[in-house]
Coordinates of C-alpha atoms in Angstrom, one line a residue:
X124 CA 0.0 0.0 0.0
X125 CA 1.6 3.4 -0.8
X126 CA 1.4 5.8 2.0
X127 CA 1.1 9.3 0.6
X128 CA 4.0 11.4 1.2
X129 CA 4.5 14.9 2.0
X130 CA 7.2 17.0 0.7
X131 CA 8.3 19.9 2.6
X132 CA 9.4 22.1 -0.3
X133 CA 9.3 22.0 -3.9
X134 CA 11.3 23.1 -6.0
X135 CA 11.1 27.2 -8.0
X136 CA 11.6 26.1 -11.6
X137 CA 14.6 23.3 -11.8
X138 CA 17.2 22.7 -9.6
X139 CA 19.9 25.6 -9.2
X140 CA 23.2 26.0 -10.9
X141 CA 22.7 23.5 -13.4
X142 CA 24.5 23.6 -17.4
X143 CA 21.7 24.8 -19.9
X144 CA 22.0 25.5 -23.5
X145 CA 19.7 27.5 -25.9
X146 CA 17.6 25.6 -28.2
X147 CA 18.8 22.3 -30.3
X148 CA 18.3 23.8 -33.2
X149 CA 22.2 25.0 -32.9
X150 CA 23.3 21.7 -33.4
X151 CA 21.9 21.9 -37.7
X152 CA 23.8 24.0 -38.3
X153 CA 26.9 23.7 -36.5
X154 CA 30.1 23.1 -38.7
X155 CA 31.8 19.7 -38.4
X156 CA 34.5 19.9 -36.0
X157 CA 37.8 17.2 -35.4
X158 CA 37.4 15.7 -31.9
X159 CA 40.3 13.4 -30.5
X160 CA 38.7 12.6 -27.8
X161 CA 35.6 11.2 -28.5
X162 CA 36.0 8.3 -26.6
X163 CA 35.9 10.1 -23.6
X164 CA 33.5 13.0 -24.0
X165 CA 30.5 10.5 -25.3
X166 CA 31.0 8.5 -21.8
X167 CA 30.4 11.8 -19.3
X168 CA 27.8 12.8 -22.4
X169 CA 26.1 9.1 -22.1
X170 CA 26.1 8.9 -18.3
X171 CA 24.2 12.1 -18.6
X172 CA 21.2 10.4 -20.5
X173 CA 21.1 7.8 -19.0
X174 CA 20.3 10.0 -15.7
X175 CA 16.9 10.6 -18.0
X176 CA 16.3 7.1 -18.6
X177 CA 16.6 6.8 -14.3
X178 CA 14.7 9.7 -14.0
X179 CA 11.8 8.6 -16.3
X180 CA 11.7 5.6 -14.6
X181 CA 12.0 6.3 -10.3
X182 CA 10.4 9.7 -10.6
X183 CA 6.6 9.7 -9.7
X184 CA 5.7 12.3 -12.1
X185 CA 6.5 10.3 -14.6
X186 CA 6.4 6.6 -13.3
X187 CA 3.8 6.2 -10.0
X188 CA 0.9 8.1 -8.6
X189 CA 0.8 11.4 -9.5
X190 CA 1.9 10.7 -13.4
X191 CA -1.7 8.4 -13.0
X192 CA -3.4 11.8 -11.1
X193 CA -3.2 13.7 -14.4
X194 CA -3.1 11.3 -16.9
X195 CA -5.8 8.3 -15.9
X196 CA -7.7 9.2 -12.9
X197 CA -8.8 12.6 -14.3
X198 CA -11.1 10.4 -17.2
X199 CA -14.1 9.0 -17.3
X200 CA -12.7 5.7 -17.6
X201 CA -10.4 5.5 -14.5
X202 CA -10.3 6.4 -10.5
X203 CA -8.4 6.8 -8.2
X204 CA -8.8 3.3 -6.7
X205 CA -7.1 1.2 -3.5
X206 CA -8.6 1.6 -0.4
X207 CA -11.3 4.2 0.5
X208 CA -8.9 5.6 3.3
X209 CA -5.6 5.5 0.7
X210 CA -4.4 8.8 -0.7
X211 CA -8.6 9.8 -0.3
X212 CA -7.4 13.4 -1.1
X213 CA -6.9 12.3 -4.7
X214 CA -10.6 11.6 -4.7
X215 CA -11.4 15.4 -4.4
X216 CA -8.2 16.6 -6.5
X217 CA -8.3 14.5 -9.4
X218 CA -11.5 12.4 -9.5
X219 CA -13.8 15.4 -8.8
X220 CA -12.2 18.3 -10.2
X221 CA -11.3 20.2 -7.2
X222 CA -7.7 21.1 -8.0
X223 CA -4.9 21.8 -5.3
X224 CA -2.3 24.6 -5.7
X225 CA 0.0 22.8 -3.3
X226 CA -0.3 19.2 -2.4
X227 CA 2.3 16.4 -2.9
X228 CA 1.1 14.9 -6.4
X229 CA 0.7 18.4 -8.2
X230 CA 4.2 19.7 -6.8
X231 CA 5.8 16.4 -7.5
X232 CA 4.8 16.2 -11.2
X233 CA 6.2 20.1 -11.9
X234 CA 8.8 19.4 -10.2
X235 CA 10.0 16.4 -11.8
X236 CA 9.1 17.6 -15.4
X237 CA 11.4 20.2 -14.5
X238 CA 14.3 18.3 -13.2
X239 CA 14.3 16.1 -16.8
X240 CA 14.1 19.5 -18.4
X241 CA 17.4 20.8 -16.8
X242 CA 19.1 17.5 -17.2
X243 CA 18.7 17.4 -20.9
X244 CA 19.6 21.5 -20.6
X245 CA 23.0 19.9 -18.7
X246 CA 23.8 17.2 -20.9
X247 CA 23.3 19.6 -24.1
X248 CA 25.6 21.9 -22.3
X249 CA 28.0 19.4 -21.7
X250 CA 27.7 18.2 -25.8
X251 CA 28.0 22.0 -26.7
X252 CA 31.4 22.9 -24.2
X253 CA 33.1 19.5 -25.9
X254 CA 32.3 19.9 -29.8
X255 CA 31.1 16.8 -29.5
X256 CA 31.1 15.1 -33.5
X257 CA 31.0 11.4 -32.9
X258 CA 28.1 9.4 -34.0
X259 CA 27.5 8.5 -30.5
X260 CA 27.5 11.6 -29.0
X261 CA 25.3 12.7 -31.3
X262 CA 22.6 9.9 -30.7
X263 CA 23.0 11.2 -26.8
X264 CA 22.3 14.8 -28.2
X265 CA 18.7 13.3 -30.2
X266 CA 18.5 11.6 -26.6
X267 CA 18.3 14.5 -24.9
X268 CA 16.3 16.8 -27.3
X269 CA 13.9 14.2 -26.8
X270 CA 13.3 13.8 -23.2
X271 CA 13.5 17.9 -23.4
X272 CA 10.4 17.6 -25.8
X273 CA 8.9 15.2 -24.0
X274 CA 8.9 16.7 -20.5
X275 CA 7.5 20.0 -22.3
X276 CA 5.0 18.0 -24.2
X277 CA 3.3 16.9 -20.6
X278 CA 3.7 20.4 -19.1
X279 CA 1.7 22.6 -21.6
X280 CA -0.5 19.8 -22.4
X281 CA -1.0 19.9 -18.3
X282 CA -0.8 23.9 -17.5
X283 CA -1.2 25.6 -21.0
X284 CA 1.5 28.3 -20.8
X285 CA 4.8 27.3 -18.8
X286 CA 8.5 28.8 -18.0
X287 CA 10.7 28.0 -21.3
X288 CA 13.9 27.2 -19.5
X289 CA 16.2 27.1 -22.5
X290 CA 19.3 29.2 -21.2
X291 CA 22.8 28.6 -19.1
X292 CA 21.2 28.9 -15.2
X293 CA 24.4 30.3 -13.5
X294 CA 22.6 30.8 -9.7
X295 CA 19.5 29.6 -9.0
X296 CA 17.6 33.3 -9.5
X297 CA 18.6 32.9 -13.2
X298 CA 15.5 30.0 -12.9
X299 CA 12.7 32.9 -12.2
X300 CA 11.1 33.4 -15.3
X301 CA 7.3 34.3 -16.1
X302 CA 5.3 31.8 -18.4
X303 CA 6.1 31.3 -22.3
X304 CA 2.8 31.2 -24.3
X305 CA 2.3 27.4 -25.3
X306 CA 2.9 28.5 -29.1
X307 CA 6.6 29.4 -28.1
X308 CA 6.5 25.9 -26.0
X309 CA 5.2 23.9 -29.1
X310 CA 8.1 25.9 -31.2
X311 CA 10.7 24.7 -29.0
X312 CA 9.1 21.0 -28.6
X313 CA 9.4 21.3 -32.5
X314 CA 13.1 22.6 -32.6
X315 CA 14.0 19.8 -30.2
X316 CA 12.2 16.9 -32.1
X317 CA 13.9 18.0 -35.5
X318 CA 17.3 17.2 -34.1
X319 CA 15.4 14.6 -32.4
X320 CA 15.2 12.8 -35.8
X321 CA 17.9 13.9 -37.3
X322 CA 20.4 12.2 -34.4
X323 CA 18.3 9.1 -33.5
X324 CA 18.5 5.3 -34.7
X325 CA 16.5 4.0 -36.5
X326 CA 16.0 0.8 -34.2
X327 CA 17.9 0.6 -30.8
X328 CA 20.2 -1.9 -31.6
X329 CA 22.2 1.0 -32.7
X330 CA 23.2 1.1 -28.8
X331 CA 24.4 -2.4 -28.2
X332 CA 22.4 -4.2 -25.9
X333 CA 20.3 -1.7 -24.6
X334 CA 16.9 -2.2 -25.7
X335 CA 14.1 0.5 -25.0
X336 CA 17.0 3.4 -26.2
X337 CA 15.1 6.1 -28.4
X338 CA 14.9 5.8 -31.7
X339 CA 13.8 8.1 -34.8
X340 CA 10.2 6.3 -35.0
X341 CA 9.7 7.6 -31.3
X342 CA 10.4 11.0 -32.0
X343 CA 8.5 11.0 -34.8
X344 CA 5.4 9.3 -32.8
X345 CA 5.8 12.4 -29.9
X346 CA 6.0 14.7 -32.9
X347 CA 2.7 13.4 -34.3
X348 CA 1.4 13.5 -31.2
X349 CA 1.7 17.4 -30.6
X350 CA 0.7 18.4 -33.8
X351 CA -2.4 16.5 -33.4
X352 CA -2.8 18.6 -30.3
X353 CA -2.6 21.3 -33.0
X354 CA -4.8 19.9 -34.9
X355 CA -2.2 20.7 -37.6
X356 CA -3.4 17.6 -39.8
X357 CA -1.0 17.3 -42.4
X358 CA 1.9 17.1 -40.0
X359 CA 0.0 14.0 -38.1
X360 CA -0.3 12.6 -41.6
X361 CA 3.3 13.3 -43.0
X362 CA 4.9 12.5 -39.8
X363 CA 2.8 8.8 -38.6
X364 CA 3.3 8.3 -42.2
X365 CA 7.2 8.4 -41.8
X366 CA 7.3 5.8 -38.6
X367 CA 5.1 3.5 -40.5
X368 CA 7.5 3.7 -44.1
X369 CA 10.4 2.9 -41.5
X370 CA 9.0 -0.8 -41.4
X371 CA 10.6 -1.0 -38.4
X372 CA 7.1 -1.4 -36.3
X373 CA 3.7 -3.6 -36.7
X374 CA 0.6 -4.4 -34.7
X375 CA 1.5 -7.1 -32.5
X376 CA -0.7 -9.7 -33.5
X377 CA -2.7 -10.6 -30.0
X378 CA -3.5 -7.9 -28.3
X379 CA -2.9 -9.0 -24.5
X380 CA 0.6 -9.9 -26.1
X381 CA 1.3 -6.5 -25.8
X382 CA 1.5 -6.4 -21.7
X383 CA 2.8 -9.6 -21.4
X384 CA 5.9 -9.2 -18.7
X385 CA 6.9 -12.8 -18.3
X386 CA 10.5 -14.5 -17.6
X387 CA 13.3 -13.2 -19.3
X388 CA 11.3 -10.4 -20.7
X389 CA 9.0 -12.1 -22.9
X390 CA 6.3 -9.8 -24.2
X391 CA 8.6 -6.3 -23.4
X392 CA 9.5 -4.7 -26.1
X393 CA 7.8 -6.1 -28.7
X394 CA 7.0 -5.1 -32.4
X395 CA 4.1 -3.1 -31.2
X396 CA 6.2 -1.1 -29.2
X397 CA 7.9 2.0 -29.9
X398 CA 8.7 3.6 -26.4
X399 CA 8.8 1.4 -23.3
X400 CA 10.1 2.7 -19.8
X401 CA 12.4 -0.4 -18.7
X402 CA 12.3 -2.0 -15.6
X403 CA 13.6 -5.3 -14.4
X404 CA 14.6 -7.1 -11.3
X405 CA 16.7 -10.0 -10.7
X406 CA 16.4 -13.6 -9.1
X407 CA 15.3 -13.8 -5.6
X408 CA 15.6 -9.6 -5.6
X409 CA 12.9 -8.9 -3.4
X410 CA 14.2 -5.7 -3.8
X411 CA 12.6 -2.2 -6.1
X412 CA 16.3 -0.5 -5.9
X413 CA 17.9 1.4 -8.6
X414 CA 20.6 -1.3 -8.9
X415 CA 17.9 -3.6 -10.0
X416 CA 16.1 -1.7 -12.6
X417 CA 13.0 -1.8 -10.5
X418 CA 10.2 1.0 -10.8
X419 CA 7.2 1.4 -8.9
X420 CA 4.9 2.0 -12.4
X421 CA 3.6 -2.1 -12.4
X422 CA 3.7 -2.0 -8.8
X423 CA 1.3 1.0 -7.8
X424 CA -1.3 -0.4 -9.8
X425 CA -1.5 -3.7 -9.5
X426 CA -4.4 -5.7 -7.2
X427 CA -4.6 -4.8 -3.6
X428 CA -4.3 -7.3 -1.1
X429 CA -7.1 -6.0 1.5
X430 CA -8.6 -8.9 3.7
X431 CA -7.5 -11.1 1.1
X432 CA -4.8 -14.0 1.0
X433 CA -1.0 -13.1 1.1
X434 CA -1.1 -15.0 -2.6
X435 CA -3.0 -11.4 -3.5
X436 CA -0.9 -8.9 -1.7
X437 CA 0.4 -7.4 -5.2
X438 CA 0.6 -4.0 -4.9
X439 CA -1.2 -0.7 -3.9
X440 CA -4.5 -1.1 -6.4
X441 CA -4.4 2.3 -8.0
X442 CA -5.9 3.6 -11.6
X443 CA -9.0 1.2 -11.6
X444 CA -11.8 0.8 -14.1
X445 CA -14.6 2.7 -13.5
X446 CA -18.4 1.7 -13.8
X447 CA -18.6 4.0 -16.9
X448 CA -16.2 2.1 -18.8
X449 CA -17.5 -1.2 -17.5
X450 CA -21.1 0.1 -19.1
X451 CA -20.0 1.6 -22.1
X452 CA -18.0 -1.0 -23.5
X453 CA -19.4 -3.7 -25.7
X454 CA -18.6 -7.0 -23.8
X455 CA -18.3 -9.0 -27.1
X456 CA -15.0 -7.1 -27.7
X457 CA -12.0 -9.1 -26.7
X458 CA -9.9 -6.4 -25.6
X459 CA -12.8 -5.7 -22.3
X460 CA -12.0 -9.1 -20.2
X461 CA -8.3 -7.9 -21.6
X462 CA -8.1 -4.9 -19.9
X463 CA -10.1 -5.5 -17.0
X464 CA -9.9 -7.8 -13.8
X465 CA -13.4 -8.3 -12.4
X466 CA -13.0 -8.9 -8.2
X467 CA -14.6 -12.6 -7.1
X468 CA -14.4 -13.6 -10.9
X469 CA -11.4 -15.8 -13.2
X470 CA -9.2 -14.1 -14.5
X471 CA -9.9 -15.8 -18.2
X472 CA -6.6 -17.4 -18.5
X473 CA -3.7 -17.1 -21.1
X474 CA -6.6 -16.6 -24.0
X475 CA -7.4 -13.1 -21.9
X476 CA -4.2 -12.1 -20.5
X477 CA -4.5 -14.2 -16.9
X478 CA -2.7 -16.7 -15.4
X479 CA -6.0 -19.0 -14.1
X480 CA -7.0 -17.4 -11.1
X481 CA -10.1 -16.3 -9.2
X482 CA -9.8 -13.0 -7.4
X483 CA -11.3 -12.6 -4.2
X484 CA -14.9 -10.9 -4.0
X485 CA -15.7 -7.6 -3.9
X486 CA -15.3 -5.8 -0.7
X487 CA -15.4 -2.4 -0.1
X488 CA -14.2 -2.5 3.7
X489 CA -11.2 -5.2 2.6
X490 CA -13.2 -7.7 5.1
X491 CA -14.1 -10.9 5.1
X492 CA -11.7 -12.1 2.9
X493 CA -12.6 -9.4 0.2
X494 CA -10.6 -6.7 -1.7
X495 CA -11.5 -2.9 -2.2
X496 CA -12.5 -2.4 -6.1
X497 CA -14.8 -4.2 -8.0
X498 CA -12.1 -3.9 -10.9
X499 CA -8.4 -3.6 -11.7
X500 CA -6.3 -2.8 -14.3
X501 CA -5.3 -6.1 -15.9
X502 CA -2.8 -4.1 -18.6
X503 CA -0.1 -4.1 -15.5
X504 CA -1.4 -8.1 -13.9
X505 CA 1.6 -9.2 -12.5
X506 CA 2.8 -12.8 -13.6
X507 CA 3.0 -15.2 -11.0
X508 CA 6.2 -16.5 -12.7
X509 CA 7.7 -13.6 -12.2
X510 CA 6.8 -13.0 -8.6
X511 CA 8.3 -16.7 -7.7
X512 CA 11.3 -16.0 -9.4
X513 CA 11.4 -12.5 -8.1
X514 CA 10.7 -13.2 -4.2
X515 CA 7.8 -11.1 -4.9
X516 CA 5.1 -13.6 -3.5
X517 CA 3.3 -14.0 -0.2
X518 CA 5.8 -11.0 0.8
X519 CA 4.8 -7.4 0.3
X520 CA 3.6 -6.9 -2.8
X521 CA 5.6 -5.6 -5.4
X522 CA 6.1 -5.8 -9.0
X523 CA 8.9 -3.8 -9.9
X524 CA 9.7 -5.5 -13.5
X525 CA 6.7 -4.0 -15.3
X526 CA 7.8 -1.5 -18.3
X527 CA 5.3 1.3 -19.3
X528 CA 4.5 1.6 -22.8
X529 CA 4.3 4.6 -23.1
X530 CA 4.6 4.6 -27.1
X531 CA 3.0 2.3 -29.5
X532 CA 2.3 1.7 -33.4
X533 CA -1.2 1.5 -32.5
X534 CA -1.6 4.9 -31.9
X535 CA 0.2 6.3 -35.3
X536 CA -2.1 4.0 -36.8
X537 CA -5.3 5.8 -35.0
X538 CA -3.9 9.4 -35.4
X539 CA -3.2 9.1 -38.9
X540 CA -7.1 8.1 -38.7
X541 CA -8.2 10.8 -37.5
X542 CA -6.0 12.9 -39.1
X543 CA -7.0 12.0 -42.2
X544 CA -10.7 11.8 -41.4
X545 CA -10.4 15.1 -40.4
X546 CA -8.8 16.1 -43.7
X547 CA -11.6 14.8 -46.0
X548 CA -10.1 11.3 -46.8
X549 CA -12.4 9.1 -45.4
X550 CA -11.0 6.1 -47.1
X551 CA -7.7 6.3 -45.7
X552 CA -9.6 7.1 -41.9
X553 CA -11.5 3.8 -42.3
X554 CA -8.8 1.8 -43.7
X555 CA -6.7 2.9 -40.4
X556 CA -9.5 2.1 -37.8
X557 CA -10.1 -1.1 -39.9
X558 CA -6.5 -2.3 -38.9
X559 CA -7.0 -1.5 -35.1
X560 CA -10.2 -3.3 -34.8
X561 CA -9.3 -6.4 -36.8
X562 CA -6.6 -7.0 -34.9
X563 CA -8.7 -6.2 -31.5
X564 CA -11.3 -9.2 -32.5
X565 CA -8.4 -11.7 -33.0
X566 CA -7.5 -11.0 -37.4
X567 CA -11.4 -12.5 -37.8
X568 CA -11.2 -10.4 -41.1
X569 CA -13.9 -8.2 -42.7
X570 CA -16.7 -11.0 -42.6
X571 CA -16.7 -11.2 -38.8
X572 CA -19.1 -10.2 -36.3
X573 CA -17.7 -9.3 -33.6
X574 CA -15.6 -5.6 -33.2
X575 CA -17.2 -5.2 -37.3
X576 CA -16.1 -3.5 -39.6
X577 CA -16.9 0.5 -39.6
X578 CA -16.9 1.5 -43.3
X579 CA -16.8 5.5 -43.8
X580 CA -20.4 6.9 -43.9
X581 CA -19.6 10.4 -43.6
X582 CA -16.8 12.7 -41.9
X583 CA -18.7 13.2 -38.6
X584 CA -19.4 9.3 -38.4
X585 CA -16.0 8.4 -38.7
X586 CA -15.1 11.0 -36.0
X587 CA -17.3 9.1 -33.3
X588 CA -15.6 6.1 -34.7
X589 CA -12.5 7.2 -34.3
X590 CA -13.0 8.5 -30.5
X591 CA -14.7 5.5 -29.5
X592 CA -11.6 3.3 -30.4
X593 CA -9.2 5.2 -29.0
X594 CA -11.4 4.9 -25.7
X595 CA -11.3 0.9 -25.8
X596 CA -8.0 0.7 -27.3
X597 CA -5.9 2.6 -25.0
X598 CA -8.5 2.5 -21.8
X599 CA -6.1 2.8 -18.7
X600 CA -3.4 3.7 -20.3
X601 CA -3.6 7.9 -19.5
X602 CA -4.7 9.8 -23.7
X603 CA -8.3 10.0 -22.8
X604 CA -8.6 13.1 -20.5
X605 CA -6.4 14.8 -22.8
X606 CA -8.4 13.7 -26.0
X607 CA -11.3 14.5 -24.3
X608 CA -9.8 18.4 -23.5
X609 CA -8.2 18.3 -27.4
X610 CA -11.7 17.5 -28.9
X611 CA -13.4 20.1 -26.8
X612 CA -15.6 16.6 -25.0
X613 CA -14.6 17.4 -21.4
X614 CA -17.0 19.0 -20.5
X615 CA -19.8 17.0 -21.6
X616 CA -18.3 14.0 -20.3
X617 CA -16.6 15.0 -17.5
X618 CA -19.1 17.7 -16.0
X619 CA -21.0 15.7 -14.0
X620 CA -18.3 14.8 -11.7
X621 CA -17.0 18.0 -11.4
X622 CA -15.3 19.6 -14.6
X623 CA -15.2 22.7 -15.7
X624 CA -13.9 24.6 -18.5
X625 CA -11.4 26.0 -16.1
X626 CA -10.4 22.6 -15.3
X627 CA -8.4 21.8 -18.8
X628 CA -5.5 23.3 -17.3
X629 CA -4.0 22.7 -14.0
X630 CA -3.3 25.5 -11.5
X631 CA 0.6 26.2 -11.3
X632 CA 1.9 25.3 -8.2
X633 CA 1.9 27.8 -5.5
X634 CA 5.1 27.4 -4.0
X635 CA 6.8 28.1 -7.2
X636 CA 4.5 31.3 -7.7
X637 CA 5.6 32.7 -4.5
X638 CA 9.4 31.3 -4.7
X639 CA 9.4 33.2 -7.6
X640 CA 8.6 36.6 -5.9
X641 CA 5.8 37.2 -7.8
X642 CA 7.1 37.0 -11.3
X643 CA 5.6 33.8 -12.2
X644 CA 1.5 34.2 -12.4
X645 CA -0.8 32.0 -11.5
X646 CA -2.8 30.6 -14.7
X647 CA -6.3 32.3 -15.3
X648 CA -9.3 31.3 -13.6
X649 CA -7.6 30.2 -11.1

């Protein structure tokens, strides 16, 4: 069970006296240079992305509980879950709509986004002072521009306008800066994804063994997925367009395949996915520590032991299914029992991503033998297999191995859909969705019954098509509150627990606001 911890400061805008560089874009157009030390500049260059990679994958903002506040439990589809007493603030905060200028989650996720920011600023610094020309270095430059992007992508997608840190911070007051409009954010998210491209692999075996490294097709998928935020359709189109010509990437063909976390990493990284967060842990670890590659991502969400058995004590229970999803998705569609564990019922076996158990019932008050949800997220079930060769079983309920896919070909596939709907091809927007729901009734083909086919009627059709799939197909997974705010459906789904139009951006936190002496403004309407 996770315990809710309280941070006694957070920090202004990124941590103080840290290297920053202006924006990638220098590194186009810089002139070859001779370096004889290569050798040596690309390992302090490569130790400093690989801080990102830790950082991406310990940090809650982007790996626990609050990255799942913002992302999942704002929906319609998810809550806040585990017990009623557990983190029962987030109920208020992030399930209802009543939004906190300074509590842990909120101040954890700036502050983190932040901290990824400046060490991407530091390691392009460090790239910049050292000339750096080397093929490898260069990959860690694309590294970094991406994580930069990245980090910036969540913020103004979270807070609208934000700081642009994007200069040398000499002493920490260099770090007080008033908000950049988001069109100067999305101009620098789209300076840092062109060198993004330009420096990245195609496939990560350009690394060496070192699988889940960023590659061209993921910076192309982020890319896609801001200017679909844009609504800049012929960027979606060009850009999805260019991960799929890569041939590097395909629909994997079963669909619980895709969360399959099994010994010796079967299932991770698999031709589905583009972006994983890695995570692993050793024989008889029983241990979530950085030298094991654990994260707390799998763990945080998987099913909560309450007055169950010991066999069931896997993790805190957050991000759960909520009764809304449960009723509006069609229970002849295979990926349902895939994505969702149903309390006192079998878990459907191999066929539907379980292992051939039968959770405990339904209980509310976590007595009599019975656990606190009526669902769970089964996209992060923990394999048995893995907890007996982990030590994680009958102890205390941990599954630090679980990667977060974060990217996958599925969704180029859906926005180049939409964005093709949207720009009056209706045959290439049907075709697209055709691909995701084949594969989501098992390849049945066009003649099947189940998940049918939806030809093209008309644009506005296709559009309810196209929303409805991306519910089901990435449900849990943290794009539907920010599809719904993108498509202007918040508050028609979301009002009656809470939202309001104020409530598509998050209030900045308030110890930065006043850390900053008043140059940093609060965002408006709130």
């Amino acid at each position: 069970m996770k315990k809710y911890m309280k941070k006694g400061w957070v920090a202004l805008l990124v941590l103080p006296i840290m290297m920053i560089m202006a924006g990638c874009t220098k590194f186009l157009d810089r002139k070859p240079l001779t370096a004889t030390l290569d050798d040596l500049h690309q390992g302090t260059l490569e130790s400093q992305v690989y801080g990102m990679y830790f950082t991406l994958r310990t940090s809650a903002g982007f790996s626990t509980l609050p990255w799942l506040d913002f992302h999942s439990i704002r929906d319609d589809d998810a809550e806040k879950g585990s017990s009623l007493t557990d983190g029962a603030e987030v109920v208020s905060e992030f399930d209802h709509f009543n939004y906190s200028k300074d509590d842990w989650a909120p101040n954890t996720y700036w502050n983190d986004h932040y901290t990824m920011i400046n060490q991407a600023n530091k390691a392009l610094y460090t790239a910049k002072s050292q000339n750096v020309t080397d093929d490898a270095s260069l990959r860690n430059v694309g590294e970094a521009c991406f994580f930069r992007a990245y980090a910036y992508f969540e913020l103004v997608k979270t807070y609208g306008d934000v700081p642009l840190i994007n200069y040398l911070v000499s002493k920490p007051s260099d770090a007080i800066r008033p908000k950049s409009p988001a069109s100067a954010i999305y101009a620098f998210i789209d300076s840092n994804l062109t060198v993004a491209v330009k420096y990245l692999p195609l496939t990560s075996a350009a690394y060496g063994n070192y699988p889940g490294r960023l590659t061209r097709g993921a910076a192309n998928t982020l890319w896609a997925q801001t200017y679909l935020f844009r609504q800049n359709w012929a960027k979606v189109i060009s850009t999805c367009n260019e991960v799929i010509s890569s041939g590097v990437y395909s629909l994997t063909s079963k669909f619980t395949d895709i969360w399959k976390d099994g010994l010796n990493g079967a299932g991770k990284n698999g031709p589905e996915s583009i972006w994983e967060m890695q995570a692993n842990d050793g024989q008889n670890a029983q241990s979530n520590s950085a030298a094991d590659n654990g994260t707390f991502w799998g763990t945080c969400q998987n099913v909560r032991q309450g007055g169950a058995g010991l066999e069931w004590n896997l993790g805190w229970g957050w991000n759960t299914p909520t009764q809304n999803l449960i009723d509006a998705w069609d229970s002849t569609d295979p990926r349902k029992p895939a994505t969702i564990l149903y309390s006192g019922q079998y878990d459907g076996g191999p066929d539907q991503g379980g292992y051939g158990a039968t959770l405990p019932p339904y209980d509310a008050l976590e007595a009599n033998g019975g656990i606190a949800r009526k669902y769970w997220n089964k996209k992060v079930y923990s394999d048995p297999a893995m907890r007996q060769f982990t030590g994680f079983i009958n102890n205390n309920g941990q599954a630090p191995w679980i990667n977060h896919r974060i990217l996958r070909y599925a969704d180029v596939i859906l926005m180049l859909a939409e964005a093709a709907n949207e720009s009056g091809d209706g045959a290439t927007a049907a075709a697209n969705l055709e691909k995701i729901r084949n594969r989501a009734s098992g390849n049945l083909g066009p003649a099947r019954t189940i998940v049918p086919v939806v030809p093209f009627v008309s644009q506005a059709q296709m559009r309810t098509a196209i929303k409805n799939e991306r519910r089901f197909e990435f449900a849990m997974e943290g794009y539907r509150f920010y599809d719904l705010v993108r498509w202007n459906d918040a508050l028609s789904t979301l009002g009656p627990l809470g939202y309001t139009n104020r409530c598509r951006f998050y209030p900045i936190p308030q110890k930065a606001i006043d850390l900053s002496g008043g140059v940093l403004k609060q965002n408006p309407e709130w």
